[in-house]
PDB file of C-alpha atoms and ligand atoms in Angstrom:
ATOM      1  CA  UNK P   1       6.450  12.359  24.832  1.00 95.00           C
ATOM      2  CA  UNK P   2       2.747  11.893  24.432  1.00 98.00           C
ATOM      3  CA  UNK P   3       2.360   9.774  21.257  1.00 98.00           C
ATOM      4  CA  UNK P   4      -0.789  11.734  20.353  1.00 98.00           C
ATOM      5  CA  UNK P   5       1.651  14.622  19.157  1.00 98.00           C
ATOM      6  CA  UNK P   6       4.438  12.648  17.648  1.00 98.00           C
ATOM      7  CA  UNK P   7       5.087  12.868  14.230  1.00 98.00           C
ATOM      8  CA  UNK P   8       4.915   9.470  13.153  1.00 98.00           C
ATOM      9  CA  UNK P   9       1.794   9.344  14.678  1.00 98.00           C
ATOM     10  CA  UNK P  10       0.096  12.626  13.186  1.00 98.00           C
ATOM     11  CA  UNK P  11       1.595  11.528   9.171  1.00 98.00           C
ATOM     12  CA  UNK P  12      -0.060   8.254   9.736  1.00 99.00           C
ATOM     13  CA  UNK P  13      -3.360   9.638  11.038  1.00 99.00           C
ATOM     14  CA  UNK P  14      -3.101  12.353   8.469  1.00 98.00           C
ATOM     15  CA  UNK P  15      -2.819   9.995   5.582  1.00 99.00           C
ATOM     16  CA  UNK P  16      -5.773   7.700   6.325  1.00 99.00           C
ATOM     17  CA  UNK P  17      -8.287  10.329   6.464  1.00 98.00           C
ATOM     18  CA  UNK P  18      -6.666  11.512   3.377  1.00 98.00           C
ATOM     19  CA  UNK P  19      -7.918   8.306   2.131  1.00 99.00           C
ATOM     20  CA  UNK P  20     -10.928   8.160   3.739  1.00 99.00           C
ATOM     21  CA  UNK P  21     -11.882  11.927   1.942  1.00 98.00           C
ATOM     22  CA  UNK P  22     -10.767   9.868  -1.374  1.00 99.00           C
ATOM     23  CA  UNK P  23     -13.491   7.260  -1.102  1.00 99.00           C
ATOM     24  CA  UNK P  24     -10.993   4.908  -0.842  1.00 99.00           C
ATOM     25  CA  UNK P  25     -12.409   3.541   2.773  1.00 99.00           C
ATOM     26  CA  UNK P  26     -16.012   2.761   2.691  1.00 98.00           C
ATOM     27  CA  UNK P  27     -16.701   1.270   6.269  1.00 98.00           C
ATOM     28  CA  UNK P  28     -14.227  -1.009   7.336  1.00 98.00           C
ATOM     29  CA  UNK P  29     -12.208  -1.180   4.180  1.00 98.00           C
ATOM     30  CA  UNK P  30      -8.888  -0.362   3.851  1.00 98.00           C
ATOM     31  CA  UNK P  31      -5.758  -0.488   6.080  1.00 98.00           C
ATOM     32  CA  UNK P  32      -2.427   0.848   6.558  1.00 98.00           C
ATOM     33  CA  UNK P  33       0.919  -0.209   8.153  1.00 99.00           C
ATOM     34  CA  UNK P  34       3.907   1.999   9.121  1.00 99.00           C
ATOM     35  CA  UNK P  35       7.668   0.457  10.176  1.00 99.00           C
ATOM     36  CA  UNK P  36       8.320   2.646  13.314  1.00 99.00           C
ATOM     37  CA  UNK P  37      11.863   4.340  13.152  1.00 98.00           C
ATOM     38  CA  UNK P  38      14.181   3.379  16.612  1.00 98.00           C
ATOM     39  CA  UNK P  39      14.309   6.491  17.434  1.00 98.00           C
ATOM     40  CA  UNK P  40      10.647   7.463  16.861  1.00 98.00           C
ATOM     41  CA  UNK P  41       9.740   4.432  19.440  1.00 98.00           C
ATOM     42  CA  UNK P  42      12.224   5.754  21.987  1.00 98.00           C
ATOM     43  CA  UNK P  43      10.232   8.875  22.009  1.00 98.00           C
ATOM     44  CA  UNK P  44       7.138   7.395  22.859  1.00 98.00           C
ATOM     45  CA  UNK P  45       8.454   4.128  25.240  1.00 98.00           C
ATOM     46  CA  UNK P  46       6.411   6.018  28.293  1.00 98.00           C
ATOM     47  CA  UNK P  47       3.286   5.410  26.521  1.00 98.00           C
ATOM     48  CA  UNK P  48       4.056   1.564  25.637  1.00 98.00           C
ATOM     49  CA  UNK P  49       2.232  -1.242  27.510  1.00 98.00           C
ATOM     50  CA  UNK P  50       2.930  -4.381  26.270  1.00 98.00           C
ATOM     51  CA  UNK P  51       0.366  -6.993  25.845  1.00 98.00           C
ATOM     52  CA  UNK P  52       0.326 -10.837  25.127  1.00 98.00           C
ATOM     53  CA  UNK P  53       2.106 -12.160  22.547  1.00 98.00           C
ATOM     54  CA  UNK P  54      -0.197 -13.521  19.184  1.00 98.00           C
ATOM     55  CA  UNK P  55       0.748 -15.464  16.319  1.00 98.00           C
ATOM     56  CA  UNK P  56       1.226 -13.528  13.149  1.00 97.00           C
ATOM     57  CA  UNK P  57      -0.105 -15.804  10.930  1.00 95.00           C
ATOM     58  CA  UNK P  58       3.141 -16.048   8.903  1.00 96.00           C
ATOM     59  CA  UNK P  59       6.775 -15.514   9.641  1.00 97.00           C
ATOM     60  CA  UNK P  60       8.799 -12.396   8.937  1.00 98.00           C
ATOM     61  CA  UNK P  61      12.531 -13.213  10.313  1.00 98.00           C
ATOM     62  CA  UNK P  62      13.960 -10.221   8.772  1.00 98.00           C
ATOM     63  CA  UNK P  63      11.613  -8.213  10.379  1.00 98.00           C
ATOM     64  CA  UNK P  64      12.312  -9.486  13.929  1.00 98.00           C
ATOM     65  CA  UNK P  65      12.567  -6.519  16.794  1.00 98.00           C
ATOM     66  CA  UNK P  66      11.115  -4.223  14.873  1.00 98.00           C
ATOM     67  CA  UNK P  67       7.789  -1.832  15.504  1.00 99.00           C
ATOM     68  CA  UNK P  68       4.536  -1.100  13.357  1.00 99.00           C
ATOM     69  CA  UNK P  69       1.933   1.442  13.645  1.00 98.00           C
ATOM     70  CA  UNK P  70      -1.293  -0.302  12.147  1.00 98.00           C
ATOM     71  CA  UNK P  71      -5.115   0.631  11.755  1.00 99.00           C
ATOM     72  CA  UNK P  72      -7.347  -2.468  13.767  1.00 98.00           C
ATOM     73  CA  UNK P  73      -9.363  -5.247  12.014  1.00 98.00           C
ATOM     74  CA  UNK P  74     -12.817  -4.010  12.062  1.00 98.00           C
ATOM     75  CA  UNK P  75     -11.862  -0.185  12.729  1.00 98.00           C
ATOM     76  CA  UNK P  76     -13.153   2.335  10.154  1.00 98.00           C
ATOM     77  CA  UNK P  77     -10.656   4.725   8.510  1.00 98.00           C
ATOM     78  CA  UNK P  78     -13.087   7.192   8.895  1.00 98.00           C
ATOM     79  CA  UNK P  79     -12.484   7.400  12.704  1.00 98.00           C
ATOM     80  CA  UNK P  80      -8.844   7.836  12.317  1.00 98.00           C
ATOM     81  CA  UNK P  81      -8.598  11.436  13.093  1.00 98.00           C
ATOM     82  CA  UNK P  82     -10.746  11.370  15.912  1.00 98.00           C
ATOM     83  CA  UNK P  83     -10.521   8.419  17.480  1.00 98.00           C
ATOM     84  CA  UNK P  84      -6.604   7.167  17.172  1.00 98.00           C
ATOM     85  CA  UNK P  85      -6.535   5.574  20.524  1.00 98.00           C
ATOM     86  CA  UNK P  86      -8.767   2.804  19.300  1.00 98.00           C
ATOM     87  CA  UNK P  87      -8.236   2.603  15.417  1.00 98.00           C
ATOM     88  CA  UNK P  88      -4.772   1.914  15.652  1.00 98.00           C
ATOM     89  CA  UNK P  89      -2.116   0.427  17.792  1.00 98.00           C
ATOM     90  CA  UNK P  90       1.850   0.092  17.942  1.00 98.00           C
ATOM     91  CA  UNK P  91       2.514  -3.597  17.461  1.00 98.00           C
ATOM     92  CA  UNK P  92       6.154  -5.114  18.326  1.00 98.00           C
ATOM     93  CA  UNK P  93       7.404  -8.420  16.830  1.00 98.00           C
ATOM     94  CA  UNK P  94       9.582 -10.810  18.885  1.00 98.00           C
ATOM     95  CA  UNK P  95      12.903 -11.586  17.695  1.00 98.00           C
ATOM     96  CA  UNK P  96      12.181 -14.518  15.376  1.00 98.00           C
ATOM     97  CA  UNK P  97       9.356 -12.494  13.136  1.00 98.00           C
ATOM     98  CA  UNK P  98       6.469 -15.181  14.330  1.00 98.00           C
ATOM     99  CA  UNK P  99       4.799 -13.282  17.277  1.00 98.00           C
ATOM    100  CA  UNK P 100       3.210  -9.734  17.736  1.00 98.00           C
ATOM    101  CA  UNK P 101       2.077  -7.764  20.804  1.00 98.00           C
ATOM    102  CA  UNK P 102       0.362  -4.643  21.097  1.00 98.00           C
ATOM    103  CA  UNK P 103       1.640  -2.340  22.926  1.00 98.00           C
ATOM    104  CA  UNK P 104      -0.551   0.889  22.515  1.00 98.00           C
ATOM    105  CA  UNK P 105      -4.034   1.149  21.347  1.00 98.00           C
ATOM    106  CA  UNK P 106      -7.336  -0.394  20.361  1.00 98.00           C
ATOM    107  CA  UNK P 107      -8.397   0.494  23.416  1.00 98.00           C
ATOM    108  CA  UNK P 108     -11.690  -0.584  23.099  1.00 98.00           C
ATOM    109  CA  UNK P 109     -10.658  -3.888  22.158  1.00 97.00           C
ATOM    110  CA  UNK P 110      -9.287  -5.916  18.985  1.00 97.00           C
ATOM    111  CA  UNK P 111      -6.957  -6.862  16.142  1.00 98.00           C
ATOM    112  CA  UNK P 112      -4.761  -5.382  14.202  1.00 98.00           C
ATOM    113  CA  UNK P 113      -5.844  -5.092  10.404  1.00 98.00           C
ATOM    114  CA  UNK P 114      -7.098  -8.613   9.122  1.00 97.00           C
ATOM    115  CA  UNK P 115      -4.455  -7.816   6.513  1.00 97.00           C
ATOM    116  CA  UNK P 116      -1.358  -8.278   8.706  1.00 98.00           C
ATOM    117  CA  UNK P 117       0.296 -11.137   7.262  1.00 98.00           C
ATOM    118  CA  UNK P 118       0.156  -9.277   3.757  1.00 97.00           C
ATOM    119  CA  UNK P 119       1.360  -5.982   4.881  1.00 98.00           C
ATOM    120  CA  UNK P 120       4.564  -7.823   6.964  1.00 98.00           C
ATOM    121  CA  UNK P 121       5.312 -10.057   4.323  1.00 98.00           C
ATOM    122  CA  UNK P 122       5.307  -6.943   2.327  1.00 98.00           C
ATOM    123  CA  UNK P 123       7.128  -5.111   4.722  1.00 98.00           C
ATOM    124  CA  UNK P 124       9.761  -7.600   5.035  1.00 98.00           C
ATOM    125  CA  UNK P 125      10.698  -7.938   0.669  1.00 98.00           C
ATOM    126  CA  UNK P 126      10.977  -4.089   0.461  1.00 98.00           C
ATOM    127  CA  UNK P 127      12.909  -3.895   3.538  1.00 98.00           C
ATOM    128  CA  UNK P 128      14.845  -6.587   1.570  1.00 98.00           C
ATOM    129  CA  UNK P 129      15.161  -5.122  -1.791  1.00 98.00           C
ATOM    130  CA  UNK P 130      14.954  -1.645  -0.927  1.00 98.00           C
ATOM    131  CA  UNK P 131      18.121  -1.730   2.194  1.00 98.00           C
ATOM    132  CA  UNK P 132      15.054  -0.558   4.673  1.00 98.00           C
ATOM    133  CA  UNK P 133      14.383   2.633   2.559  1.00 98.00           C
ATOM    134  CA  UNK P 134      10.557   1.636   2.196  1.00 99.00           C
ATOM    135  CA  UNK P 135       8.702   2.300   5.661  1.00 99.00           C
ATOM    136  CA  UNK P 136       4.913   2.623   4.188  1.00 99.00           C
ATOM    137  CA  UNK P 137       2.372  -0.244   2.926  1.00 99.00           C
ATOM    138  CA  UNK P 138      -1.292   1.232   2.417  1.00 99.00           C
ATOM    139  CA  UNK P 139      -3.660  -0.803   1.032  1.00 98.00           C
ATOM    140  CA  UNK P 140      -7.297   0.996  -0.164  1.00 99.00           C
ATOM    141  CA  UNK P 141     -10.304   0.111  -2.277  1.00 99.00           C
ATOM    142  CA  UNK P 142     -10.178   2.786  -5.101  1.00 99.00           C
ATOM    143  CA  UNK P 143     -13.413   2.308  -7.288  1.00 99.00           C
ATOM    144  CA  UNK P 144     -11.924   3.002 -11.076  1.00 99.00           C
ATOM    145  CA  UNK P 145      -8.683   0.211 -10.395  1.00 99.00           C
ATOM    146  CA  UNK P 146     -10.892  -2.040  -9.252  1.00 99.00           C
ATOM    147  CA  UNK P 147     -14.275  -1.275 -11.858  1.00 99.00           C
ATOM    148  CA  UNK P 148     -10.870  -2.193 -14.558  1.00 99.00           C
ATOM    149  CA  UNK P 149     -10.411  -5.460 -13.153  1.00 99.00           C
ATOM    150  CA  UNK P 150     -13.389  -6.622 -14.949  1.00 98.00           C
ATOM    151  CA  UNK P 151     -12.420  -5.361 -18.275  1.00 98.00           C
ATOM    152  CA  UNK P 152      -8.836  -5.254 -18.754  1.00 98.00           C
ATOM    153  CA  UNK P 153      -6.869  -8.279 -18.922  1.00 98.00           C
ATOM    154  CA  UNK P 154      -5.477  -9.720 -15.264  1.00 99.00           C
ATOM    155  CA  UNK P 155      -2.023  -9.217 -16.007  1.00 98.00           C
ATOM    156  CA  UNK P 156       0.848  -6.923 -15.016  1.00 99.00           C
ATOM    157  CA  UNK P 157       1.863  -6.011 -19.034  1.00 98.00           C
ATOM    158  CA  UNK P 158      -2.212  -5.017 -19.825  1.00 98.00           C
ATOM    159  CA  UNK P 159      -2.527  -2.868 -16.713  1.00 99.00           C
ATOM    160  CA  UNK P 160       0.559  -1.460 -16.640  1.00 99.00           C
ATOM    161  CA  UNK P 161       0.539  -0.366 -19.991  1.00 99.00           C
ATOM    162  CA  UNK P 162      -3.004   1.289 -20.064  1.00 99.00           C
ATOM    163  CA  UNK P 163      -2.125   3.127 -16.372  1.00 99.00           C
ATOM    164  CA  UNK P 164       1.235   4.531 -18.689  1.00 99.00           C
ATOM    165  CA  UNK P 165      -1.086   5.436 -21.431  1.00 99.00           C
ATOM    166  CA  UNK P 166      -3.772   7.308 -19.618  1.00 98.00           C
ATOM    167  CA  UNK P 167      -0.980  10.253 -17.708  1.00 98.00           C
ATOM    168  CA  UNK P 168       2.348  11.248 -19.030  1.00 98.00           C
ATOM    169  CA  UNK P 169       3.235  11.201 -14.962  1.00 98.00           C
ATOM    170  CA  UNK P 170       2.412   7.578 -14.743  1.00 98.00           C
ATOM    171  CA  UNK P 171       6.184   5.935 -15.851  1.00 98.00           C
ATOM    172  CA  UNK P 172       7.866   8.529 -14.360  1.00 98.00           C
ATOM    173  CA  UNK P 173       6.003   7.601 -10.954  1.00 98.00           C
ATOM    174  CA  UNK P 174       6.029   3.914 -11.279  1.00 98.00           C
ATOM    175  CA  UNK P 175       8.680   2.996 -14.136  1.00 98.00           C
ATOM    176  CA  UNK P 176       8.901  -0.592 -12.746  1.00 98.00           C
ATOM    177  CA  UNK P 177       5.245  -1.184 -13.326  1.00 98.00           C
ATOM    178  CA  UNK P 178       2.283  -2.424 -11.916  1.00 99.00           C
ATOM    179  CA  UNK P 179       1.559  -6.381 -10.453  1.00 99.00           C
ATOM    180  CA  UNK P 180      -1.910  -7.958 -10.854  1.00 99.00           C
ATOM    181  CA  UNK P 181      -2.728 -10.540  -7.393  1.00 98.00           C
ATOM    182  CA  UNK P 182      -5.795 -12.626  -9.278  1.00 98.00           C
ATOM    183  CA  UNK P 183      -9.245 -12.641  -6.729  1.00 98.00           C
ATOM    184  CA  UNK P 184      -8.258 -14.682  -3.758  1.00 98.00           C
ATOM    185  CA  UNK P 185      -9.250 -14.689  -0.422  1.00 98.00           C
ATOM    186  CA  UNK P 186      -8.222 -12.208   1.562  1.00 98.00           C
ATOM    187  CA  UNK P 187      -6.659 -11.930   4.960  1.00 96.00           C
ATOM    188  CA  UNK P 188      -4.702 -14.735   4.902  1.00 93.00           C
ATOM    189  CA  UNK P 189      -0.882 -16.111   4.372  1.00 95.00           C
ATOM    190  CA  UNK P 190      -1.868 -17.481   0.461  1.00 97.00           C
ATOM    191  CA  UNK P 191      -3.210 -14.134  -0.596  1.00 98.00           C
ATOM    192  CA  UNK P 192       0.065 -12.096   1.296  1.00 97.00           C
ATOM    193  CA  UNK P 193       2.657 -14.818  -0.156  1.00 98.00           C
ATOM    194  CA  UNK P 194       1.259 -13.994  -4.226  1.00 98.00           C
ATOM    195  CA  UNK P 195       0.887  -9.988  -3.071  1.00 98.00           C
ATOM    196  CA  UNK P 196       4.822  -9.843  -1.590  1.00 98.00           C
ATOM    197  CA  UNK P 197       6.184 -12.479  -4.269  1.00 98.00           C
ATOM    198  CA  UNK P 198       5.194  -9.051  -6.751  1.00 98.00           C
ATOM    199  CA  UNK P 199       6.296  -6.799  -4.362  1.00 98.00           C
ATOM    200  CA  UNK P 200       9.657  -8.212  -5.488  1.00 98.00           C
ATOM    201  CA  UNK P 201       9.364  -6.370  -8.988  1.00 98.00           C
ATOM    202  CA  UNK P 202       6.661  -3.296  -8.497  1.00 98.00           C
ATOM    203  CA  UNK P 203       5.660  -1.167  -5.365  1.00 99.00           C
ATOM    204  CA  UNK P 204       2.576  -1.393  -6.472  1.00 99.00           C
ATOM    205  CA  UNK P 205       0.175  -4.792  -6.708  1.00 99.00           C
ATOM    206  CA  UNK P 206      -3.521  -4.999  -7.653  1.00 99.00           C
ATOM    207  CA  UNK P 207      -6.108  -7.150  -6.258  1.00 98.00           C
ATOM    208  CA  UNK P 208      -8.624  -8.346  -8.273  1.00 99.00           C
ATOM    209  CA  UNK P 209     -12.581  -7.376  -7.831  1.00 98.00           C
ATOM    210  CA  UNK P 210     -10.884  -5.969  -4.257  1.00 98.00           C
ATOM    211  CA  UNK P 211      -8.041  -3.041  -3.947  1.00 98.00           C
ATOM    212  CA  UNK P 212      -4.731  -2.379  -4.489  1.00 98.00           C
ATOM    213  CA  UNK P 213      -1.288  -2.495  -2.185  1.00 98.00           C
ATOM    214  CA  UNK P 214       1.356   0.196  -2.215  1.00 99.00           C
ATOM    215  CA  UNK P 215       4.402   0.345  -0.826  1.00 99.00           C
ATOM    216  CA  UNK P 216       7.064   3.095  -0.493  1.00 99.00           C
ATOM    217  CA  UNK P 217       9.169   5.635   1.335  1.00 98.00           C
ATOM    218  CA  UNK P 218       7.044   7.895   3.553  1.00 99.00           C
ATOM    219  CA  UNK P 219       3.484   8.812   3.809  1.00 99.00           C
ATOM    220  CA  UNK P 220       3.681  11.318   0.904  1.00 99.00           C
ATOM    221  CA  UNK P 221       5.006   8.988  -1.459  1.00 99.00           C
ATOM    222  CA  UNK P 222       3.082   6.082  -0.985  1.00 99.00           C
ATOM    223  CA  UNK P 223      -0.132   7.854  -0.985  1.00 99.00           C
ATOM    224  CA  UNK P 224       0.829   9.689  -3.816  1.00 99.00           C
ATOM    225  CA  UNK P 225       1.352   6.547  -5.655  1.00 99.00           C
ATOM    226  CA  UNK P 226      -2.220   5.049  -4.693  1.00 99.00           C
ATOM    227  CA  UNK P 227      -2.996   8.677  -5.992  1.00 99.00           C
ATOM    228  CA  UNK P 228      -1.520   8.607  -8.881  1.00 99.00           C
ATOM    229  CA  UNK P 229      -2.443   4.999  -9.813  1.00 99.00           C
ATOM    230  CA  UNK P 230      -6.407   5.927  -8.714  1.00 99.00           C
ATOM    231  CA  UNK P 231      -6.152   9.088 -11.260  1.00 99.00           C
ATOM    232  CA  UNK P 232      -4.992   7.167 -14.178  1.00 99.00           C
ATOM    233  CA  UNK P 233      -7.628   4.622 -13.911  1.00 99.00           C
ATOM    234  CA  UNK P 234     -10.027   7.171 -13.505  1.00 99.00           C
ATOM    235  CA  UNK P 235      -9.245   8.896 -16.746  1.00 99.00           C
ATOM    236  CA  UNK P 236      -9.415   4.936 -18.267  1.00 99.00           C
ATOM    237  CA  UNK P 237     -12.628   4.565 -17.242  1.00 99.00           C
ATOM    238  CA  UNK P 238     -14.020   7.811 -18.610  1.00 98.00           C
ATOM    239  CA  UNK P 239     -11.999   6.895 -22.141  1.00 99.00           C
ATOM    240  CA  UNK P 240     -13.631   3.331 -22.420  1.00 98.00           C
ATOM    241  CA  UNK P 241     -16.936   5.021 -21.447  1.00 98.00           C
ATOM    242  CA  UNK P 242     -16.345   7.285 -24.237  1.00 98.00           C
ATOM    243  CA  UNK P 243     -15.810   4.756 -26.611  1.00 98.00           C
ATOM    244  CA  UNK P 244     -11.941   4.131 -26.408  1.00 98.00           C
ATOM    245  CA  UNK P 245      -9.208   5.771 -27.267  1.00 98.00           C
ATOM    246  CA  UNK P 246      -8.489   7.581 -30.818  1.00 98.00           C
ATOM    247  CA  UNK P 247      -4.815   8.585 -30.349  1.00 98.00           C
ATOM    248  CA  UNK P 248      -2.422   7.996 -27.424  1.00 98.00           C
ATOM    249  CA  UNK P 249       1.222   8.033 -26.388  1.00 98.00           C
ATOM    250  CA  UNK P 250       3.262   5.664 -28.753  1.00 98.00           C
ATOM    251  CA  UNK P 251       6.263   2.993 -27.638  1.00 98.00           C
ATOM    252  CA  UNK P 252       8.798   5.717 -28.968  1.00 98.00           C
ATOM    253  CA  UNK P 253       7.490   8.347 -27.194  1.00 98.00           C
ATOM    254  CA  UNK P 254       7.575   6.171 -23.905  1.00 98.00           C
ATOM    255  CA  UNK P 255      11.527   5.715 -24.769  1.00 98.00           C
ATOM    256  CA  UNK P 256      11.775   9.477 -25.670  1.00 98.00           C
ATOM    257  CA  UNK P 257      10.295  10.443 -22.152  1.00 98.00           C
ATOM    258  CA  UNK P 258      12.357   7.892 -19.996  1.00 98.00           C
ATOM    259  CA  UNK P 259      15.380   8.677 -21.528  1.00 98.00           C
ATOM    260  CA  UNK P 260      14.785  13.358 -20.717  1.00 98.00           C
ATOM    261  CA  UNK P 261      13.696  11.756 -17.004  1.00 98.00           C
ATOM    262  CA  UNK P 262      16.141   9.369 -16.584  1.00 97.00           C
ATOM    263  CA  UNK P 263      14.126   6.599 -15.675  1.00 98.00           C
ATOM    264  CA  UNK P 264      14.174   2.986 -17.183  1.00 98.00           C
ATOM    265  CA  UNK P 265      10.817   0.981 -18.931  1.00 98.00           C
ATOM    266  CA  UNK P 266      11.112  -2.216 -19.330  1.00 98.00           C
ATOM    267  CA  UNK P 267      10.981  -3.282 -22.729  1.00 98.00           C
ATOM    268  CA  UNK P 268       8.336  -6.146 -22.445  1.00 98.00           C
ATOM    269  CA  UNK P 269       5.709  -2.900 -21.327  1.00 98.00           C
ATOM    270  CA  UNK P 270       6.379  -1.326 -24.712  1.00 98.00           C
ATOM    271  CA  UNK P 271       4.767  -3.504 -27.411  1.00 98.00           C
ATOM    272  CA  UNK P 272       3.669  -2.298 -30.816  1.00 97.00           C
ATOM    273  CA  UNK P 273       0.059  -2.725 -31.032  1.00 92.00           C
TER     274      UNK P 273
HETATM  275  O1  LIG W 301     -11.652  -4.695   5.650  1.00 52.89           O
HETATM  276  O2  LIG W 301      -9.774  -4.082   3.298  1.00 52.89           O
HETATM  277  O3  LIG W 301      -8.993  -6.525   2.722  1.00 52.89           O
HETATM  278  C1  LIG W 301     -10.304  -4.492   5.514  1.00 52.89           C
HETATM  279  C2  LIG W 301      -9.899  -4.892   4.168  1.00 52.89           C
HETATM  280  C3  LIG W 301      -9.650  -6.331   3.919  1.00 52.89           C
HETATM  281 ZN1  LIG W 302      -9.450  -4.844   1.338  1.00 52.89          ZN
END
């Protein structure tokens, strides 16, 4: 089939313009990566064209065979929609994880994301830890999770904590918690090896002064997590700007909702303070 209508294709697409209308993608900011299903890449193998192979930058071995869908280096979210054939391309990795070729897209010429090594490395601990369940890493530039990273404390307990605080969603959607990467450079294998040593613990790790990773399922799910992560630090911002908080959800009643969800906090998020 055409890989224009395939379903993989269309989710992806979908998704980064639904980040783009977010704000999360000014200009070249932002990329996403997608593990392609076997069968999904049968379904499209008339449209593959395999060019030469490139070193990753890092080495995934558990990741070896498989396929990605990914946005370019220098490609603007923005264009996603409208312009797929050169914003994105279907990368395969040779067997031993070290090597990538493109085998659709950017057909106007390029990279894929400048990101890669941190969205395989990525990639290859939730395959890991989740037995292949996780498919989806999006990273974004969010304003209010970022404006926090010069206020609140660079560590996973602070910014975990406040994101709980701030919707009664929040550790229901991320019980594990949130993981704080402090400013590096990014786009290479330092700033990926700190980012996917978190992804160990938390689907979801915060750069600081620059964006936040997510990882999960399917399209819905991780960009409902960015979503959902985005919101709470929102509503953060506007409470410090109001002058802090006067009241808001106690340790007990953290314990009291996790235990009517059925979802486990981690005791060293719940501090008395
Ligand atoms: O420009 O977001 O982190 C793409 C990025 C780099
Ligand atoms: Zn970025």
């Amino acid at each position: 089939m055409d890989i224009l209508e395939a379903n993989f294709l269309r989710g992806f697409l979908r998704m980064a313009n639904d980040g783009w209308e977010q704000g999360w993608h000014e200009r070249n900011g932002g990329n996403l990566s997608y593990r392609i299903r076997p069968e999904e890449i049968e379904s499209v193998r008339e449209c593959l064209t395999p060019r030469e192979w490139q070193p990753i930058g890092t080495v995934v071995p558990a990741l070896g065979g498989a396929y990605f869908l990914v946005t370019g280096s220098g490609k603007f979210l923005r264009n996603a929609l409208s312009d797929p054939e050169d914003t994105v391309c279907v990368l395969e990795l040779d067997e031993a994880g070290e090597n990538y070729r493109i085998c659709w897209g950017l057909s106007r010429g390029g990279r894929p994301t400048s990101e890669l090594p941190s969205h395989l490395m990525n990639h290859e601990v939730k395959f890991q830890a989740t037995g292949g369940r996780h498919r989806v890493i999006y990273h974004a530039h969010p304003a209010n999770i970022i404006a926090l990273t010069f206020v609140l404390p660079l560590t996973d307990e602070a910014f975990t904590r406040e994101l709980w605080e701030m919707a009664t969603e929040c550790p229901v959607v991320f019980p594990d918690g949130v993981g704080v990467v402090p400013w590096m450079v990014p786009g290479g294998r330092d700033i990926a090896v700190a980012t996917s040593e978190l992804m160990k613990r938390y689907d979801v790790a915060i750069w600081a002064h620059h964006g936040m990773f997510c990882s999960g399922e399917d399209f819905d799910l991780t960009f409902g997590l960015m979503h959902t992560v985005e919101k709470s630090a929102e509503i953060l911002v506007k409470v410090l700007s109001m002058g802090g908080k006067r009241q808001t959800i106690r340790p007990e009643e953290f314990r009291h909702l996790a235990a009517d969800f059925g979802v486990s906090l981690p005791e060293r998020f719940l501090w008395e303070k």
